[in-house]
Each structure stands twice: as structure tokens, then as C-alpha cells.
């Protein structure tokens, strides 16, 4: 079965079993994205995993996009792989309020617990039912979520041979 035929089969099976669940399909550079309602995400995931013709048995990643200033602001993307069929698929849900994010998919793919923690830590999207949401990369007392577009930029100028004295003069050194 060709890649395009597999893409069409996925949409056909979803529409037959969960009518109207596919709100939109997008194709970009050979990868299909299915946009589904947040409330139906778990049903879609279960069907994609359990249907014998599809068998998306591996959740490779979960990422979030910040579309500020657009509304809804966030999109959460689930990157799935069917190892038996050698086929990749992205499922996207729109999130209006990061505190009211999608349901956890940990019961379908246990790795989702950790991937959702990463999205929570860096983007601030909460996943309903994930009891492990906590900082994963940043310290517990960190304020904000650094991958959001409204997060303030802060940086230290890079020191080179032509500006090292100027930068060195601004650095706080311990007093002896």
C-alpha cells in the first residue's frame, strides 16, 4: 500500500467508526496531520492504536505550538508511528485554555506521561488525568513557561575577543 493510500485509509476508518471526528486534514511535505476535537482525542487514539488495519503502536512525541496572538492559542500535536505498517501520522488538537488541556493518553501509550510532563514544563499546557505533571527540565521554583511566545527574552551577550572587557566589567564577581 502506498503512503497516500495509507493516509486515505486512516481517514476512512476514523470516519466510519467515529463519524465527524476528523475536522480537517493537512498534508505538508509528505506528512498527514489530522485535526480532531479535544474531547474525542482519547477515542481517536484508542482506535488508531487498536484497529488491526492501522496499529499505531508507538507514540514518538507530543509537542505544543503557541499561535499567539491567534485563538485558539495552542495546538498539541501527537506524533504516531505504526511500526507494522511503517507509517507516520500527526494528530492535532486545539487548546483554548492551557489549564483546560486535553486528556492524558498515558493509558494508551505509557510514555505519554513523560511527554506530557515536558509539554507542561516548557509550554504550560495541563493534561487532564496526568497525576505526574511537574517540572521536568526546569527547577521547581521557575516562573513561567519558556517556550511560550509571551515569555520575556533574557540573555547574556556572548563574549568575544573584541568585547570581552566591556562584558567583563558588567559581570558580578564575588567580593573577597
mmCIF file of C-alpha atoms in Angstrom:
data_model
loop_
_atom_site.group_PDB
_atom_site.id
_atom_site.type_symbol
_atom_site.label_atom_id
_atom_site.label_comp_id
_atom_site.label_asym_id
_atom_site.label_seq_id
_atom_site.Cartn_x
_atom_site.Cartn_y
_atom_site.Cartn_z
ATOM 1 C CA UNK A 1 0.000 0.000 0.000
ATOM 2 C CA UNK A 2 1.369 3.418 -0.922
ATOM 3 C CA UNK A 3 1.797 6.268 1.522
ATOM 4 C CA UNK A 4 -1.173 8.179 0.044
ATOM 5 C CA UNK A 5 -3.379 5.087 0.140
ATOM 6 C CA UNK A 6 -2.456 4.557 3.808
ATOM 7 C CA UNK A 7 -3.325 8.221 4.578
ATOM 8 C CA UNK A 8 -6.732 7.779 2.904
ATOM 9 C CA UNK A 9 -7.337 4.519 4.782
ATOM 10 C CA UNK A 10 -6.718 6.201 8.145
ATOM 11 C CA UNK A 11 -9.289 8.933 7.438
ATOM 12 C CA UNK A 12 -11.780 6.377 6.069
ATOM 13 C CA UNK A 13 -11.543 4.142 9.156
ATOM 14 C CA UNK A 14 -11.817 7.094 11.530
ATOM 15 C CA UNK A 15 -14.874 8.482 9.716
ATOM 16 C CA UNK A 16 -16.572 5.059 9.642
ATOM 17 C CA UNK A 17 -16.023 4.365 13.340
ATOM 18 C CA UNK A 18 -16.175 7.896 14.777
ATOM 19 C CA UNK A 19 -18.327 9.913 12.349
ATOM 20 C CA UNK A 20 -17.334 13.559 12.033
ATOM 21 C CA UNK A 21 -14.269 13.224 14.264
ATOM 22 C CA UNK A 22 -11.819 14.403 11.598
ATOM 23 C CA UNK A 23 -12.353 18.160 11.463
ATOM 24 C CA UNK A 24 -9.602 18.800 8.950
ATOM 25 C CA UNK A 25 -6.694 17.090 7.211
ATOM 26 C CA UNK A 26 -3.476 18.828 6.261
ATOM 27 C CA UNK A 27 -0.670 17.489 4.148
ATOM 28 C CA UNK A 28 2.756 19.053 4.256
ATOM 29 C CA UNK A 29 5.960 17.584 2.888
ATOM 30 C CA UNK A 30 4.602 14.073 2.799
ATOM 31 C CA UNK A 31 3.174 14.045 6.310
ATOM 32 C CA UNK A 32 -0.529 13.927 7.105
ATOM 33 C CA UNK A 33 -1.991 15.851 10.039
ATOM 34 C CA UNK A 34 -5.471 15.107 11.314
ATOM 35 C CA UNK A 35 -7.180 17.783 13.372
ATOM 36 C CA UNK A 36 -9.657 16.308 15.824
ATOM 37 C CA UNK A 37 -11.777 17.742 18.664
ATOM 38 C CA UNK A 38 -10.052 17.784 22.029
ATOM 39 C CA UNK A 39 -12.979 15.946 23.638
ATOM 40 C CA UNK A 40 -12.603 12.995 21.226
ATOM 41 C CA UNK A 41 -8.815 12.656 21.409
ATOM 42 C CA UNK A 42 -8.785 9.546 23.576
ATOM 43 C CA UNK A 43 -11.337 7.789 21.309
ATOM 44 C CA UNK A 44 -9.239 8.662 18.254
ATOM 45 C CA UNK A 45 -6.048 7.444 19.929
ATOM 46 C CA UNK A 46 -7.640 4.170 21.008
ATOM 47 C CA UNK A 47 -8.982 3.492 17.502
ATOM 48 C CA UNK A 48 -5.643 4.349 15.860
ATOM 49 C CA UNK A 49 -3.827 2.023 18.244
ATOM 50 C CA UNK A 50 -6.284 -0.899 18.295
ATOM 51 C CA UNK A 51 -7.653 -1.085 14.750
ATOM 52 C CA UNK A 52 -5.976 -4.101 13.085
ATOM 53 C CA UNK A 53 -5.540 -2.246 9.780
ATOM 54 C CA UNK A 54 -3.880 0.797 11.413
ATOM 55 C CA UNK A 55 -1.918 -0.330 14.515
ATOM 56 C CA UNK A 56 -0.298 2.963 15.542
ATOM 57 C CA UNK A 57 1.551 1.234 18.339
ATOM 58 C CA UNK A 58 4.185 3.891 19.080
ATOM 59 C CA UNK A 59 3.719 7.439 20.358
ATOM 60 C CA UNK A 60 7.007 9.029 19.361
ATOM 61 C CA UNK A 61 6.424 12.570 20.622
ATOM 62 C CA UNK A 62 3.996 15.148 21.941
ATOM 63 C CA UNK A 63 4.694 18.802 21.182
ATOM 64 C CA UNK A 64 2.782 22.044 21.529
ATOM 65 C CA UNK A 65 2.702 25.119 19.327
ATOM 66 C CA UNK A 66 1.924 28.625 20.543
ATOM 67 C CA UNK A 67 -0.075 30.595 17.975
ATOM 68 C CA UNK A 68 -0.195 33.871 19.922
ATOM 69 C CA UNK A 69 -1.959 36.211 19.084
ATOM 70 C CA UNK A 70 -4.351 33.830 17.313
ATOM 71 C CA UNK A 71 -7.177 31.990 19.019
ATOM 72 C CA UNK A 72 -7.242 29.190 19.955
ATOM 73 C CA UNK A 73 -3.753 29.876 21.136
ATOM 74 C CA UNK A 74 -2.226 26.404 21.500
ATOM 75 C CA UNK A 75 -2.100 23.275 19.368
ATOM 76 C CA UNK A 76 -0.990 19.976 20.892
ATOM 77 C CA UNK A 77 0.443 17.536 18.349
ATOM 78 C CA UNK A 78 0.758 13.779 18.810
ATOM 79 C CA UNK A 79 3.284 12.071 16.542
ATOM 80 C CA UNK A 80 2.314 8.443 15.991
ATOM 81 C CA UNK A 81 4.085 5.606 14.245
ATOM 82 C CA UNK A 82 2.659 2.332 13.024
ATOM 83 C CA UNK A 83 5.703 0.092 13.110
ATOM 84 C CA UNK A 84 3.974 -2.832 11.348
ATOM 85 C CA UNK A 85 2.811 -0.537 8.517
ATOM 86 C CA UNK A 86 5.847 1.768 8.540
ATOM 87 C CA UNK A 87 3.605 4.830 8.532
ATOM 88 C CA UNK A 88 3.677 8.106 10.480
ATOM 89 C CA UNK A 89 0.748 10.292 11.404
ATOM 90 C CA UNK A 90 0.269 13.526 13.337
ATOM 91 C CA UNK A 91 -2.916 14.133 15.320
ATOM 92 C CA UNK A 92 -3.550 17.719 16.423
ATOM 93 C CA UNK A 93 -5.981 19.184 18.931
ATOM 94 C CA UNK A 94 -6.580 22.884 19.555
ATOM 95 C CA UNK A 95 -6.360 24.106 23.155
ATOM 96 C CA UNK A 96 -8.038 27.374 24.111
ATOM 97 C CA UNK A 97 -7.034 27.455 27.801
ATOM 98 C CA UNK A 98 -3.741 25.790 28.826
ATOM 99 C CA UNK A 99 -5.234 24.925 32.227
ATOM 100 C CA UNK A 100 -8.008 23.009 30.455
ATOM 101 C CA UNK A 101 -5.872 20.890 28.136
ATOM 102 C CA UNK A 102 -6.537 17.511 26.570
ATOM 103 C CA UNK A 103 -6.945 14.263 28.482
ATOM 104 C CA UNK A 104 -3.811 12.244 29.124
ATOM 105 C CA UNK A 105 -3.104 9.402 26.717
ATOM 106 C CA UNK A 106 -0.981 7.514 29.250
ATOM 107 C CA UNK A 107 -3.412 4.614 29.427
ATOM 108 C CA UNK A 108 -2.970 4.086 25.673
ATOM 109 C CA UNK A 109 0.772 4.778 25.459
ATOM 110 C CA UNK A 110 2.536 4.867 28.877
ATOM 111 C CA UNK A 111 5.321 7.123 27.517
ATOM 112 C CA UNK A 112 2.692 9.865 27.236
ATOM 113 C CA UNK A 113 3.127 10.574 30.964
ATOM 114 C CA UNK A 114 6.667 11.833 30.393
ATOM 115 C CA UNK A 115 5.978 13.557 27.081
ATOM 116 C CA UNK A 116 3.054 15.431 28.651
ATOM 117 C CA UNK A 117 5.309 16.486 31.535
ATOM 118 C CA UNK A 118 7.720 18.009 29.011
ATOM 119 C CA UNK A 119 4.925 19.965 27.296
ATOM 120 C CA UNK A 120 3.627 21.142 30.676
ATOM 121 C CA UNK A 121 7.078 22.240 31.833
ATOM 122 C CA UNK A 122 8.023 24.212 28.737
ATOM 123 C CA UNK A 123 4.645 25.365 27.393
ATOM 124 C CA UNK A 124 2.282 25.214 30.406
ATOM 125 C CA UNK A 125 -0.439 23.033 28.876
ATOM 126 C CA UNK A 126 -2.012 20.785 31.510
ATOM 127 C CA UNK A 127 -3.235 17.281 30.646
ATOM 128 C CA UNK A 128 -6.368 16.123 32.445
ATOM 129 C CA UNK A 129 -5.782 12.923 34.374
ATOM 130 C CA UNK A 130 -1.985 13.084 34.369
ATOM 131 C CA UNK A 131 -1.115 12.966 38.070
ATOM 132 C CA UNK A 132 2.590 13.385 37.372
ATOM 133 C CA UNK A 133 2.618 16.913 35.921
ATOM 134 C CA UNK A 134 5.643 18.673 37.364
ATOM 135 C CA UNK A 135 8.788 20.416 36.223
ATOM 136 C CA UNK A 136 10.950 18.072 34.207
ATOM 137 C CA UNK A 137 13.774 20.251 32.879
ATOM 138 C CA UNK A 138 13.466 23.459 34.879
ATOM 139 C CA UNK A 139 13.795 23.966 38.650
ATOM 140 C CA UNK A 140 10.562 23.668 40.685
ATOM 141 C CA UNK A 141 10.646 27.369 41.589
ATOM 142 C CA UNK A 142 10.943 28.537 37.947
ATOM 143 C CA UNK A 143 8.359 31.134 36.998
ATOM 144 C CA UNK A 144 6.555 30.758 33.668
ATOM 145 C CA UNK A 145 6.961 28.510 30.653
ATOM 146 C CA UNK A 146 9.876 29.489 28.395
ATOM 147 C CA UNK A 147 8.593 28.210 25.038
ATOM 148 C CA UNK A 148 5.539 30.472 25.070
ATOM 149 C CA UNK A 149 5.686 33.440 22.728
ATOM 150 C CA UNK A 150 4.879 35.877 25.527
ATOM 151 C CA UNK A 151 7.720 34.671 27.753
ATOM 152 C CA UNK A 152 10.228 37.502 28.248
ATOM 153 C CA UNK A 153 13.519 37.078 26.476
ATOM 154 C CA UNK A 154 16.558 37.260 28.679
ATOM 155 C CA UNK A 155 20.079 36.588 27.640
ATOM 156 C CA UNK A 156 23.665 37.390 28.275
ATOM 157 C CA UNK A 157 25.657 38.897 25.459
ATOM 158 C CA UNK A 158 28.195 36.492 24.020
ATOM 159 C CA UNK A 159 31.754 37.356 24.914
ATOM 160 C CA UNK A 160 34.231 37.636 22.048
ATOM 161 C CA UNK A 161 37.796 38.899 21.825
ATOM 162 C CA UNK A 162 36.637 42.357 20.681
ATOM 163 C CA UNK A 163 34.132 42.950 23.522
ATOM 164 C CA UNK A 164 35.415 40.905 26.447
ATOM 165 C CA UNK A 165 36.476 43.896 28.546
ATOM 166 C CA UNK A 166 33.072 45.577 28.268
ATOM 167 C CA UNK A 167 31.233 42.363 29.227
ATOM 168 C CA UNK A 168 33.731 41.505 31.958
ATOM 169 C CA UNK A 169 33.192 44.907 33.562
ATOM 170 C CA UNK A 170 29.439 44.192 33.939
ATOM 171 C CA UNK A 171 29.828 40.722 35.488
ATOM 172 C CA UNK A 172 29.176 40.345 39.187
ATOM 173 C CA UNK A 173 32.184 38.811 40.890
ATOM 174 C CA UNK A 174 32.319 37.612 44.480
ATOM 175 C CA UNK A 175 33.972 40.053 46.820
ATOM 176 C CA UNK A 176 36.937 38.698 48.725
#
